[in-house]
Amino acid sequence: MTVAPDAPILFFDSGVGGLSILAPARAALPTAPVIYAADSAGFPYGTKSEAEIAARVPALLGRLVERYRPRLAVIACNTASTIALPHVRAALDIPVVGTVPAIKTAATLSKSRVFGVLGTDATVRQPYVDRLAAEHGADCTVLRHGSAALVQLAEAKLRGEPLDPHIARDALAGLIDQPGGDKLDVVVLACTHFPLVQAELAAAAPHPINFVDGGEGIAHRIVHLTQGQPWPDAPAPGIAVFTRVDKGVEALRPALASYGLNRIDSL
Ligand code: DGL
């Protein structure tokens, strides 16, 4: 298949979390045209059922692909990826990259053999996470905790709002207060919103913790899948598209611009 130089890469999340995936991808491919899609009308995903996510995400991606004709789609959301990736792949005729918890990396890095998976409620209960933990962390204690408040904290931070310091502390306590949790030395940021509040998490940690996420790995995967394809000579302004544009979205404009997203569309 021939790919036009201006064919974009599509990033998809429920909200702003996928910006933590967009940023390393943009650093690796600076002239790649990008569409950043956020399902603001369906946000948040982490408190929804598997059935709702499995129905909603492939349908939305289908509409986005029809409108923007991307060369590649990235589901920049752990919740949507761990639940709906096979459904999305079946529905689209372009390559689809998913975001799954960086459990393998955590198992490699943990010295204490106790690490945590911090995600949404929906992600941490997925059999996919059980499989990754069994495959890569069989000799480790893998603690899990879901935090919807931390997702909201990341959204608030990007809207420029004042942040409640208890939220990061409580999210970490959800892991550390479990049996064995005092030895935890690595935390997988298994929700794409969480790298956006990594500084707040690090400041709230009672002892030094190594935080890992999938952003760099996904950037490498995108580079690999688009190898040999043409790109524009200069960076083009990116487009952010929301399923509902409201005051909250308007407040995101400066943060979106800092990620190179200068135009807002509604789907
Ligand atoms: N950013 C998403 C994730 O990676 C979901 C956040 C939400 O909508 O609850 O899981």
PDB file of C-alpha atoms and ligand atoms in Angstrom:
ATOM      1  CA  MET A   1       0.000   0.000   0.000  1.00  0.00           C
ATOM      2  CA  THR A   2       1.379   3.461  -0.868  1.00  0.00           C
ATOM      3  CA  VAL A   3       1.163   5.990   1.931  1.00  0.00           C
ATOM      4  CA  ALA A   4       0.851   9.744   1.241  1.00  0.00           C
ATOM      5  CA  PRO A   5       3.414  11.883   3.137  1.00  0.00           C
ATOM      6  CA  ASP A   6       0.616  13.827   4.827  1.00  0.00           C
ATOM      7  CA  ALA A   7      -1.262  10.718   6.055  1.00  0.00           C
ATOM      8  CA  PRO A   8      -1.383  11.203   9.840  1.00  0.00           C
ATOM      9  CA  ILE A   9      -0.861   8.931  12.815  1.00  0.00           C
ATOM     10  CA  LEU A  10      -4.050   8.729  14.896  1.00  0.00           C
ATOM     11  CA  PHE A  11      -3.764   8.598  18.698  1.00  0.00           C
ATOM     12  CA  PHE A  12      -6.870   7.681  20.678  1.00  0.00           C
ATOM     13  CA  ASP A  13      -7.718   7.920  24.389  1.00  0.00           C
ATOM     14  CA  SER A  14     -10.705   8.764  26.596  1.00  0.00           C
ATOM     15  CA  GLY A  15      -9.058  12.069  27.573  1.00  0.00           C
ATOM     16  CA  VAL A  16      -5.623  13.705  27.756  1.00  0.00           C
ATOM     17  CA  GLY A  17      -3.755  10.578  28.915  1.00  0.00           C
ATOM     18  CA  GLY A  18      -2.668   9.601  25.429  1.00  0.00           C
ATOM     19  CA  LEU A  19      -0.524  12.761  25.300  1.00  0.00           C
ATOM     20  CA  SER A  20       2.011  10.740  27.333  1.00  0.00           C
ATOM     21  CA  ILE A  21       2.183   8.395  24.326  1.00  0.00           C
ATOM     22  CA  LEU A  22       2.053  11.151  21.686  1.00  0.00           C
ATOM     23  CA  ALA A  23       5.059  13.014  23.166  1.00  0.00           C
ATOM     24  CA  PRO A  24       7.725  10.288  22.742  1.00  0.00           C
ATOM     25  CA  ALA A  25       6.273   9.384  19.320  1.00  0.00           C
ATOM     26  CA  ARG A  26       6.582  13.016  18.184  1.00  0.00           C
ATOM     27  CA  ALA A  27      10.138  13.176  19.489  1.00  0.00           C
ATOM     28  CA  ALA A  28      10.994  10.090  17.401  1.00  0.00           C
ATOM     29  CA  LEU A  29       9.140  11.297  14.259  1.00  0.00           C
ATOM     30  CA  PRO A  30       9.144  15.118  14.454  1.00  0.00           C
ATOM     31  CA  THR A  31       7.466  15.777  11.088  1.00  0.00           C
ATOM     32  CA  ALA A  32       4.756  13.124  11.427  1.00  0.00           C
ATOM     33  CA  PRO A  33       1.282  14.662  11.056  1.00  0.00           C
ATOM     34  CA  VAL A  34      -0.780  13.715  14.114  1.00  0.00           C
ATOM     35  CA  ILE A  35      -4.443  13.533  15.047  1.00  0.00           C
ATOM     36  CA  TYR A  36      -5.088  13.258  18.785  1.00  0.00           C
ATOM     37  CA  ALA A  37      -8.597  11.982  19.485  1.00  0.00           C
ATOM     38  CA  ALA A  38     -10.165  12.063  22.961  1.00  0.00           C
ATOM     39  CA  ASP A  39     -13.541  10.539  23.715  1.00  0.00           C
ATOM     40  CA  SER A  40     -14.546  13.334  26.077  1.00  0.00           C
ATOM     41  CA  ALA A  41     -18.229  12.324  25.796  1.00  0.00           C
ATOM     42  CA  GLY A  42     -17.349   8.814  27.020  1.00  0.00           C
ATOM     43  CA  PHE A  43     -14.744   9.835  29.628  1.00  0.00           C
ATOM     44  CA  PRO A  44     -13.827   8.213  31.977  1.00  0.00           C
ATOM     45  CA  TYR A  45     -13.352   4.672  30.678  1.00  0.00           C
ATOM     46  CA  GLY A  46     -11.879   3.207  33.858  1.00  0.00           C
ATOM     47  CA  THR A  47     -15.204   3.012  35.666  1.00  0.00           C
ATOM     48  CA  LYS A  48     -17.127   1.552  32.688  1.00  0.00           C
ATOM     49  CA  SER A  49     -17.942  -2.078  31.980  1.00  0.00           C
ATOM     50  CA  GLU A  50     -16.020  -4.254  29.544  1.00  0.00           C
ATOM     51  CA  ALA A  51     -19.127  -4.449  27.318  1.00  0.00           C
ATOM     52  CA  GLU A  52     -19.471  -0.653  27.087  1.00  0.00           C
ATOM     53  CA  ILE A  53     -15.812  -0.191  26.139  1.00  0.00           C
ATOM     54  CA  ALA A  54     -15.776  -3.091  23.686  1.00  0.00           C
ATOM     55  CA  ALA A  55     -18.803  -1.589  21.889  1.00  0.00           C
ATOM     56  CA  ARG A  56     -17.792   2.073  21.992  1.00  0.00           C
ATOM     57  CA  VAL A  57     -14.101   2.084  21.059  1.00  0.00           C
ATOM     58  CA  PRO A  58     -14.152   0.186  17.706  1.00  0.00           C
ATOM     59  CA  ALA A  59     -17.137   2.252  16.521  1.00  0.00           C
ATOM     60  CA  LEU A  60     -15.418   5.556  17.325  1.00  0.00           C
ATOM     61  CA  LEU A  61     -12.151   4.488  15.765  1.00  0.00           C
ATOM     62  CA  GLY A  62     -14.037   3.473  12.636  1.00  0.00           C
ATOM     63  CA  ARG A  63     -15.479   7.003  12.323  1.00  0.00           C
ATOM     64  CA  LEU A  64     -12.103   8.624  13.023  1.00  0.00           C
ATOM     65  CA  VAL A  65     -10.344   6.495  10.391  1.00  0.00           C
ATOM     66  CA  GLU A  66     -13.022   7.365   7.847  1.00  0.00           C
ATOM     67  CA  ARG A  67     -12.620  11.084   8.532  1.00  0.00           C
ATOM     68  CA  TYR A  68      -8.835  11.451   8.856  1.00  0.00           C
ATOM     69  CA  ARG A  69      -7.506   8.491   6.815  1.00  0.00           C
ATOM     70  CA  PRO A  70      -4.535   7.761   9.125  1.00  0.00           C
ATOM     71  CA  ARG A  71      -1.668   5.466   8.134  1.00  0.00           C
ATOM     72  CA  LEU A  72      -1.655   3.929  11.615  1.00  0.00           C
ATOM     73  CA  ALA A  73      -3.802   4.073  14.761  1.00  0.00           C
ATOM     74  CA  VAL A  74      -2.477   4.010  18.306  1.00  0.00           C
ATOM     75  CA  ILE A  75      -4.871   3.158  21.126  1.00  0.00           C
ATOM     76  CA  ALA A  76      -3.103   5.367  23.669  1.00  0.00           C
ATOM     77  CA  CYS A  77      -5.174   3.994  26.532  1.00  0.00           C
ATOM     78  CA  ASN A  78      -4.528   0.882  28.618  1.00  0.00           C
ATOM     79  CA  THR A  79      -8.206   0.398  29.484  1.00  0.00           C
ATOM     80  CA  ALA A  80      -9.341   0.424  25.848  1.00  0.00           C
ATOM     81  CA  SER A  81      -6.346  -1.673  24.715  1.00  0.00           C
ATOM     82  CA  THR A  82      -6.612  -4.420  27.328  1.00  0.00           C
ATOM     83  CA  ILE A  83     -10.349  -4.765  26.584  1.00  0.00           C
ATOM     84  CA  ALA A  84     -10.931  -3.823  22.950  1.00  0.00           C
ATOM     85  CA  LEU A  85      -7.696  -4.253  20.956  1.00  0.00           C
ATOM     86  CA  PRO A  86      -8.815  -7.433  19.094  1.00  0.00           C
ATOM     87  CA  HIS A  87     -12.192  -5.808  18.262  1.00  0.00           C
ATOM     88  CA  VAL A  88     -10.467  -2.674  16.916  1.00  0.00           C
ATOM     89  CA  ARG A  89      -8.003  -4.693  14.834  1.00  0.00           C
ATOM     90  CA  ALA A  90     -10.898  -6.666  13.361  1.00  0.00           C
ATOM     91  CA  ALA A  91     -12.767  -3.450  12.485  1.00  0.00           C
ATOM     92  CA  LEU A  92      -9.913  -1.470  10.848  1.00  0.00           C
ATOM     93  CA  ASP A  93      -7.796  -2.139   7.789  1.00  0.00           C
ATOM     94  CA  ILE A  94      -4.741  -0.194   9.037  1.00  0.00           C
ATOM     95  CA  PRO A  95      -2.099  -1.273  11.581  1.00  0.00           C
ATOM     96  CA  VAL A  96      -3.232  -0.722  15.180  1.00  0.00           C
ATOM     97  CA  VAL A  97      -0.777  -0.334  18.073  1.00  0.00           C
ATOM     98  CA  GLY A  98      -2.128  -0.907  21.584  1.00  0.00           C
ATOM     99  CA  THR A  99      -0.896   0.258  24.987  1.00  0.00           C
ATOM    100  CA  VAL A 100      -0.477  -2.521  27.523  1.00  0.00           C
ATOM    101  CA  PRO A 101       0.968  -2.326  31.051  1.00  0.00           C
ATOM    102  CA  ALA A 102       4.818  -2.352  31.117  1.00  0.00           C
ATOM    103  CA  ILE A 103       4.876  -5.376  33.448  1.00  0.00           C
ATOM    104  CA  LYS A 104       7.824  -7.003  31.657  1.00  0.00           C
ATOM    105  CA  THR A 105       9.967  -3.897  32.231  1.00  0.00           C
ATOM    106  CA  ALA A 106       8.922  -3.735  35.890  1.00  0.00           C
ATOM    107  CA  ALA A 107       9.822  -7.396  36.428  1.00  0.00           C
ATOM    108  CA  THR A 108      13.249  -6.753  34.890  1.00  0.00           C
ATOM    109  CA  LEU A 109      13.899  -3.702  37.075  1.00  0.00           C
ATOM    110  CA  SER A 110      12.516  -4.790  40.464  1.00  0.00           C
ATOM    111  CA  LYS A 111      15.245  -5.722  42.942  1.00  0.00           C
ATOM    112  CA  SER A 112      12.874  -6.391  45.845  1.00  0.00           C
ATOM    113  CA  ARG A 113      10.673  -8.599  43.586  1.00  0.00           C
ATOM    114  CA  VAL A 114       7.647  -6.615  44.721  1.00  0.00           C
ATOM    115  CA  PHE A 115       6.182  -4.238  42.185  1.00  0.00           C
ATOM    116  CA  GLY A 116       2.885  -2.468  41.663  1.00  0.00           C
ATOM    117  CA  VAL A 117       0.482  -1.998  38.758  1.00  0.00           C
ATOM    118  CA  LEU A 118      -1.361   1.297  39.061  1.00  0.00           C
ATOM    119  CA  GLY A 119      -4.121   1.631  36.469  1.00  0.00           C
ATOM    120  CA  THR A 120      -7.835   2.189  36.197  1.00  0.00           C
ATOM    121  CA  ASP A 121     -10.250  -0.157  37.979  1.00  0.00           C
ATOM    122  CA  ALA A 122     -11.163  -1.657  34.603  1.00  0.00           C
ATOM    123  CA  THR A 123      -7.532  -2.300  33.603  1.00  0.00           C
ATOM    124  CA  VAL A 124      -6.282  -3.855  36.837  1.00  0.00           C
ATOM    125  CA  ARG A 125      -9.057  -6.488  36.786  1.00  0.00           C
ATOM    126  CA  GLN A 126      -8.310  -7.646  33.207  1.00  0.00           C
ATOM    127  CA  PRO A 127      -7.217 -11.264  32.535  1.00  0.00           C
ATOM    128  CA  TYR A 128      -4.651  -9.684  30.172  1.00  0.00           C
ATOM    129  CA  VAL A 129      -2.893  -8.271  33.253  1.00  0.00           C
ATOM    130  CA  ASP A 130      -3.012 -11.703  34.950  1.00  0.00           C
ATOM    131  CA  ARG A 131      -1.337 -13.200  31.890  1.00  0.00           C
ATOM    132  CA  LEU A 132       1.415 -10.562  31.762  1.00  0.00           C
ATOM    133  CA  ALA A 133       2.065 -10.971  35.509  1.00  0.00           C
ATOM    134  CA  ALA A 134       2.235 -14.786  35.208  1.00  0.00           C
ATOM    135  CA  GLU A 135       4.466 -14.625  32.140  1.00  0.00           C
ATOM    136  CA  HIS A 136       6.971 -12.011  33.308  1.00  0.00           C
ATOM    137  CA  GLY A 137       6.603 -11.688  37.071  1.00  0.00           C
ATOM    138  CA  ALA A 138       6.072 -15.282  38.234  1.00  0.00           C
ATOM    139  CA  ASP A 139       8.746 -14.848  40.950  1.00  0.00           C
ATOM    140  CA  CYS A 140       7.365 -11.441  42.024  1.00  0.00           C
ATOM    141  CA  THR A 141       4.574 -10.188  44.225  1.00  0.00           C
ATOM    142  CA  VAL A 142       2.508  -8.098  41.809  1.00  0.00           C
ATOM    143  CA  LEU A 143       0.252  -5.646  43.674  1.00  0.00           C
ATOM    144  CA  ARG A 144      -2.566  -3.891  41.817  1.00  0.00           C
ATOM    145  CA  HIS A 145      -4.621  -0.814  42.482  1.00  0.00           C
ATOM    146  CA  GLY A 146      -7.145   1.141  40.435  1.00  0.00           C
ATOM    147  CA  SER A 147      -7.502   4.911  40.862  1.00  0.00           C
ATOM    148  CA  ALA A 148     -10.152   6.973  39.112  1.00  0.00           C
ATOM    149  CA  ALA A 149      -9.110  10.033  41.148  1.00  0.00           C
ATOM    150  CA  LEU A 150      -5.609   9.977  39.647  1.00  0.00           C
ATOM    151  CA  VAL A 151      -7.128  10.083  36.147  1.00  0.00           C
ATOM    152  CA  GLN A 152      -9.091  13.200  37.172  1.00  0.00           C
ATOM    153  CA  LEU A 153      -5.905  14.692  38.689  1.00  0.00           C
ATOM    154  CA  ALA A 154      -4.112  14.438  35.326  1.00  0.00           C
ATOM    155  CA  GLU A 155      -7.049  16.085  33.530  1.00  0.00           C
ATOM    156  CA  ALA A 156      -7.134  18.877  36.142  1.00  0.00           C
ATOM    157  CA  LYS A 157      -3.364  19.422  35.838  1.00  0.00           C
ATOM    158  CA  LEU A 158      -3.614  19.914  32.080  1.00  0.00           C
ATOM    159  CA  ARG A 159      -6.519  22.329  32.533  1.00  0.00           C
ATOM    160  CA  GLY A 160      -4.195  24.351  34.788  1.00  0.00           C
ATOM    161  CA  GLU A 161      -6.258  23.805  37.948  1.00  0.00           C
ATOM    162  CA  PRO A 162      -4.870  23.632  41.508  1.00  0.00           C
ATOM    163  CA  LEU A 163      -4.100  20.033  42.526  1.00  0.00           C
ATOM    164  CA  ASP A 164      -5.035  18.172  45.721  1.00  0.00           C
ATOM    165  CA  PRO A 165      -1.803  16.531  47.009  1.00  0.00           C
ATOM    166  CA  HIS A 166      -3.779  13.773  48.802  1.00  0.00           C
ATOM    167  CA  ILE A 167      -4.795  12.164  45.535  1.00  0.00           C
ATOM    168  CA  ALA A 168      -1.297  10.983  44.548  1.00  0.00           C
ATOM    169  CA  ARG A 169      -0.576   9.903  48.145  1.00  0.00           C
ATOM    170  CA  ASP A 170      -3.813   7.884  48.355  1.00  0.00           C
ATOM    171  CA  ALA A 171      -3.188   6.210  44.987  1.00  0.00           C
ATOM    172  CA  LEU A 172       0.272   5.025  46.097  1.00  0.00           C
ATOM    173  CA  ALA A 173      -1.090   3.977  49.496  1.00  0.00           C
ATOM    174  CA  GLY A 174      -3.516   1.708  47.622  1.00  0.00           C
ATOM    175  CA  LEU A 175      -0.434  -0.330  46.628  1.00  0.00           C
ATOM    176  CA  ILE A 176       1.925   0.201  49.563  1.00  0.00           C
ATOM    177  CA  ASP A 177      -0.679  -0.596  52.243  1.00  0.00           C
ATOM    178  CA  GLN A 178      -1.259  -4.080  50.797  1.00  0.00           C
ATOM    179  CA  PRO A 179       0.626  -7.032  52.376  1.00  0.00           C
ATOM    180  CA  GLY A 180       4.279  -6.851  51.250  1.00  0.00           C
ATOM    181  CA  GLY A 181       3.760  -3.361  49.855  1.00  0.00           C
ATOM    182  CA  ASP A 182       6.440  -1.794  52.057  1.00  0.00           C
ATOM    183  CA  LYS A 183       9.064  -3.512  49.831  1.00  0.00           C
ATOM    184  CA  LEU A 184       7.616  -2.220  46.558  1.00  0.00           C
ATOM    185  CA  ASP A 185      10.381  -0.616  44.436  1.00  0.00           C
ATOM    186  CA  VAL A 186       8.792  -0.280  40.950  1.00  0.00           C
ATOM    187  CA  VAL A 187       5.343   0.958  39.894  1.00  0.00           C
ATOM    188  CA  VAL A 188       3.942   0.379  36.408  1.00  0.00           C
ATOM    189  CA  LEU A 189       1.954   3.425  35.324  1.00  0.00           C
ATOM    190  CA  ALA A 190      -0.693   1.272  33.641  1.00  0.00           C
ATOM    191  CA  CYS A 191      -2.926   4.169  32.637  1.00  0.00           C
ATOM    192  CA  THR A 192      -1.687   6.689  30.105  1.00  0.00           C
ATOM    193  CA  HIS A 193      -2.921   9.553  32.293  1.00  0.00           C
ATOM    194  CA  PHE A 194      -0.485   8.664  35.071  1.00  0.00           C
ATOM    195  CA  PRO A 195       2.868   9.652  33.482  1.00  0.00           C
ATOM    196  CA  LEU A 196       1.341  13.149  33.283  1.00  0.00           C
ATOM    197  CA  VAL A 197       1.296  13.219  37.117  1.00  0.00           C
ATOM    198  CA  GLN A 198       4.514  11.276  37.694  1.00  0.00           C
ATOM    199  CA  ALA A 199       6.108  14.273  39.445  1.00  0.00           C
ATOM    200  CA  GLU A 200       3.178  14.394  41.895  1.00  0.00           C
ATOM    201  CA  LEU A 201       3.456  10.620  42.482  1.00  0.00           C
ATOM    202  CA  ALA A 202       7.226  10.801  43.045  1.00  0.00           C
ATOM    203  CA  ALA A 203       6.774  13.689  45.504  1.00  0.00           C
ATOM    204  CA  ALA A 204       4.124  11.694  47.415  1.00  0.00           C
ATOM    205  CA  ALA A 205       6.150   8.441  47.600  1.00  0.00           C
ATOM    206  CA  PRO A 206       7.320   7.481  51.118  1.00  0.00           C
ATOM    207  CA  HIS A 207      10.510   5.935  49.669  1.00  0.00           C
ATOM    208  CA  PRO A 208      12.162   6.146  46.212  1.00  0.00           C
ATOM    209  CA  ILE A 209      10.122   4.297  43.590  1.00  0.00           C
ATOM    210  CA  ASN A 210      10.998   3.616  39.956  1.00  0.00           C
ATOM    211  CA  PHE A 211       8.000   4.506  37.738  1.00  0.00           C
ATOM    212  CA  VAL A 212       7.756   2.795  34.335  1.00  0.00           C
ATOM    213  CA  ASP A 213       5.383   3.252  31.405  1.00  0.00           C
ATOM    214  CA  GLY A 214       5.008   2.165  27.798  1.00  0.00           C
ATOM    215  CA  GLY A 215       5.561   5.481  25.972  1.00  0.00           C
ATOM    216  CA  GLU A 216       9.087   4.859  24.660  1.00  0.00           C
ATOM    217  CA  GLY A 217       8.291   1.284  23.628  1.00  0.00           C
ATOM    218  CA  ILE A 218       5.284   2.458  21.626  1.00  0.00           C
ATOM    219  CA  ALA A 219       7.349   5.164  19.902  1.00  0.00           C
ATOM    220  CA  HIS A 220       9.825   2.452  18.785  1.00  0.00           C
ATOM    221  CA  ARG A 221       6.957   0.300  17.546  1.00  0.00           C
ATOM    222  CA  ILE A 222       5.524   3.200  15.496  1.00  0.00           C
ATOM    223  CA  VAL A 223       8.939   3.938  13.973  1.00  0.00           C
ATOM    224  CA  HIS A 224       9.309   0.261  13.075  1.00  0.00           C
ATOM    225  CA  LEU A 225       5.827  -0.036  11.524  1.00  0.00           C
ATOM    226  CA  THR A 226       6.259   3.123   9.414  1.00  0.00           C
ATOM    227  CA  GLN A 227       9.810   2.408   8.268  1.00  0.00           C
ATOM    228  CA  GLY A 228      10.322   3.371   4.616  1.00  0.00           C
ATOM    229  CA  GLN A 229       7.145   5.497   4.482  1.00  0.00           C
ATOM    230  CA  PRO A 230       7.345   9.137   3.310  1.00  0.00           C
ATOM    231  CA  TRP A 231       6.846  12.055   5.755  1.00  0.00           C
ATOM    232  CA  PRO A 232       6.396  15.803   5.189  1.00  0.00           C
ATOM    233  CA  ASP A 233       9.608  17.876   5.109  1.00  0.00           C
ATOM    234  CA  ALA A 234       8.519  20.109   7.989  1.00  0.00           C
ATOM    235  CA  PRO A 235       6.299  19.527  11.045  1.00  0.00           C
ATOM    236  CA  ALA A 236       2.603  20.186  10.386  1.00  0.00           C
ATOM    237  CA  PRO A 237       0.297  21.548  13.132  1.00  0.00           C
ATOM    238  CA  GLY A 238      -1.475  18.709  14.926  1.00  0.00           C
ATOM    239  CA  ILE A 239      -5.232  18.379  15.381  1.00  0.00           C
ATOM    240  CA  ALA A 240      -7.017  17.461  18.611  1.00  0.00           C
ATOM    241  CA  VAL A 241     -10.497  16.023  18.111  1.00  0.00           C
ATOM    242  CA  PHE A 242     -13.006  15.573  20.914  1.00  0.00           C
ATOM    243  CA  THR A 243     -16.307  13.709  20.946  1.00  0.00           C
ATOM    244  CA  ARG A 244     -17.733  16.602  23.001  1.00  0.00           C
ATOM    245  CA  VAL A 245     -16.272  20.111  23.011  1.00  0.00           C
ATOM    246  CA  ASP A 246     -17.173  21.968  26.200  1.00  0.00           C
ATOM    247  CA  LYS A 247     -15.608  24.463  28.656  1.00  0.00           C
ATOM    248  CA  GLY A 248     -13.306  21.737  30.012  1.00  0.00           C
ATOM    249  CA  VAL A 249     -11.916  21.139  26.533  1.00  0.00           C
ATOM    250  CA  GLU A 250     -11.469  24.869  25.955  1.00  0.00           C
ATOM    251  CA  ALA A 251      -9.391  25.026  29.167  1.00  0.00           C
ATOM    252  CA  LEU A 252      -7.032  22.432  27.658  1.00  0.00           C
ATOM    253  CA  ARG A 253      -6.019  24.654  24.726  1.00  0.00           C
ATOM    254  CA  PRO A 254      -2.642  25.835  26.172  1.00  0.00           C
ATOM    255  CA  ALA A 255      -1.650  22.286  27.209  1.00  0.00           C
ATOM    256  CA  LEU A 256      -2.677  20.894  23.810  1.00  0.00           C
ATOM    257  CA  ALA A 257      -0.648  23.604  22.060  1.00  0.00           C
ATOM    258  CA  SER A 258       2.415  22.615  24.101  1.00  0.00           C
ATOM    259  CA  TYR A 259       2.058  19.150  22.497  1.00  0.00           C
ATOM    260  CA  GLY A 260       1.855  20.718  19.012  1.00  0.00           C
ATOM    261  CA  LEU A 261      -1.954  20.388  18.800  1.00  0.00           C
ATOM    262  CA  ASN A 262      -3.100  23.786  17.610  1.00  0.00           C
ATOM    263  CA  ARG A 263      -6.527  23.029  16.216  1.00  0.00           C
ATOM    264  CA  ILE A 264      -9.573  21.542  17.982  1.00  0.00           C
ATOM    265  CA  ASP A 265     -12.189  19.594  16.010  1.00  0.00           C
ATOM    266  CA  SER A 266     -15.327  17.891  17.236  1.00  0.00           C
ATOM    267  CA  LEU A 267     -16.381  14.430  16.094  1.00  0.00           C
TER     268      LEU A 267
HETATM  269  N1  DGL B   1      -6.046   6.861  29.865  1.00  0.00           N
HETATM  270  C1  DGL B   1      -6.809   5.692  30.076  1.00  0.00           C
HETATM  271  C2  DGL B   1      -5.964   4.472  30.351  1.00  0.00           C
HETATM  272  O1  DGL B   1      -4.840   4.406  29.928  1.00  0.00           O
HETATM  273  C3  DGL B   1      -8.145   5.711  30.747  1.00  0.00           C
HETATM  274  C4  DGL B   1      -8.530   6.748  31.738  1.00  0.00           C
HETATM  275  C5  DGL B   1     -10.031   6.744  31.971  1.00  0.00           C
HETATM  276  O2  DGL B   1     -10.748   7.202  31.067  1.00  0.00           O
HETATM  277  O3  DGL B   1     -10.478   6.220  32.996  1.00  0.00           O
HETATM  278  O4  DGL B   1      -6.406   3.519  30.941  1.00  0.00           O
END
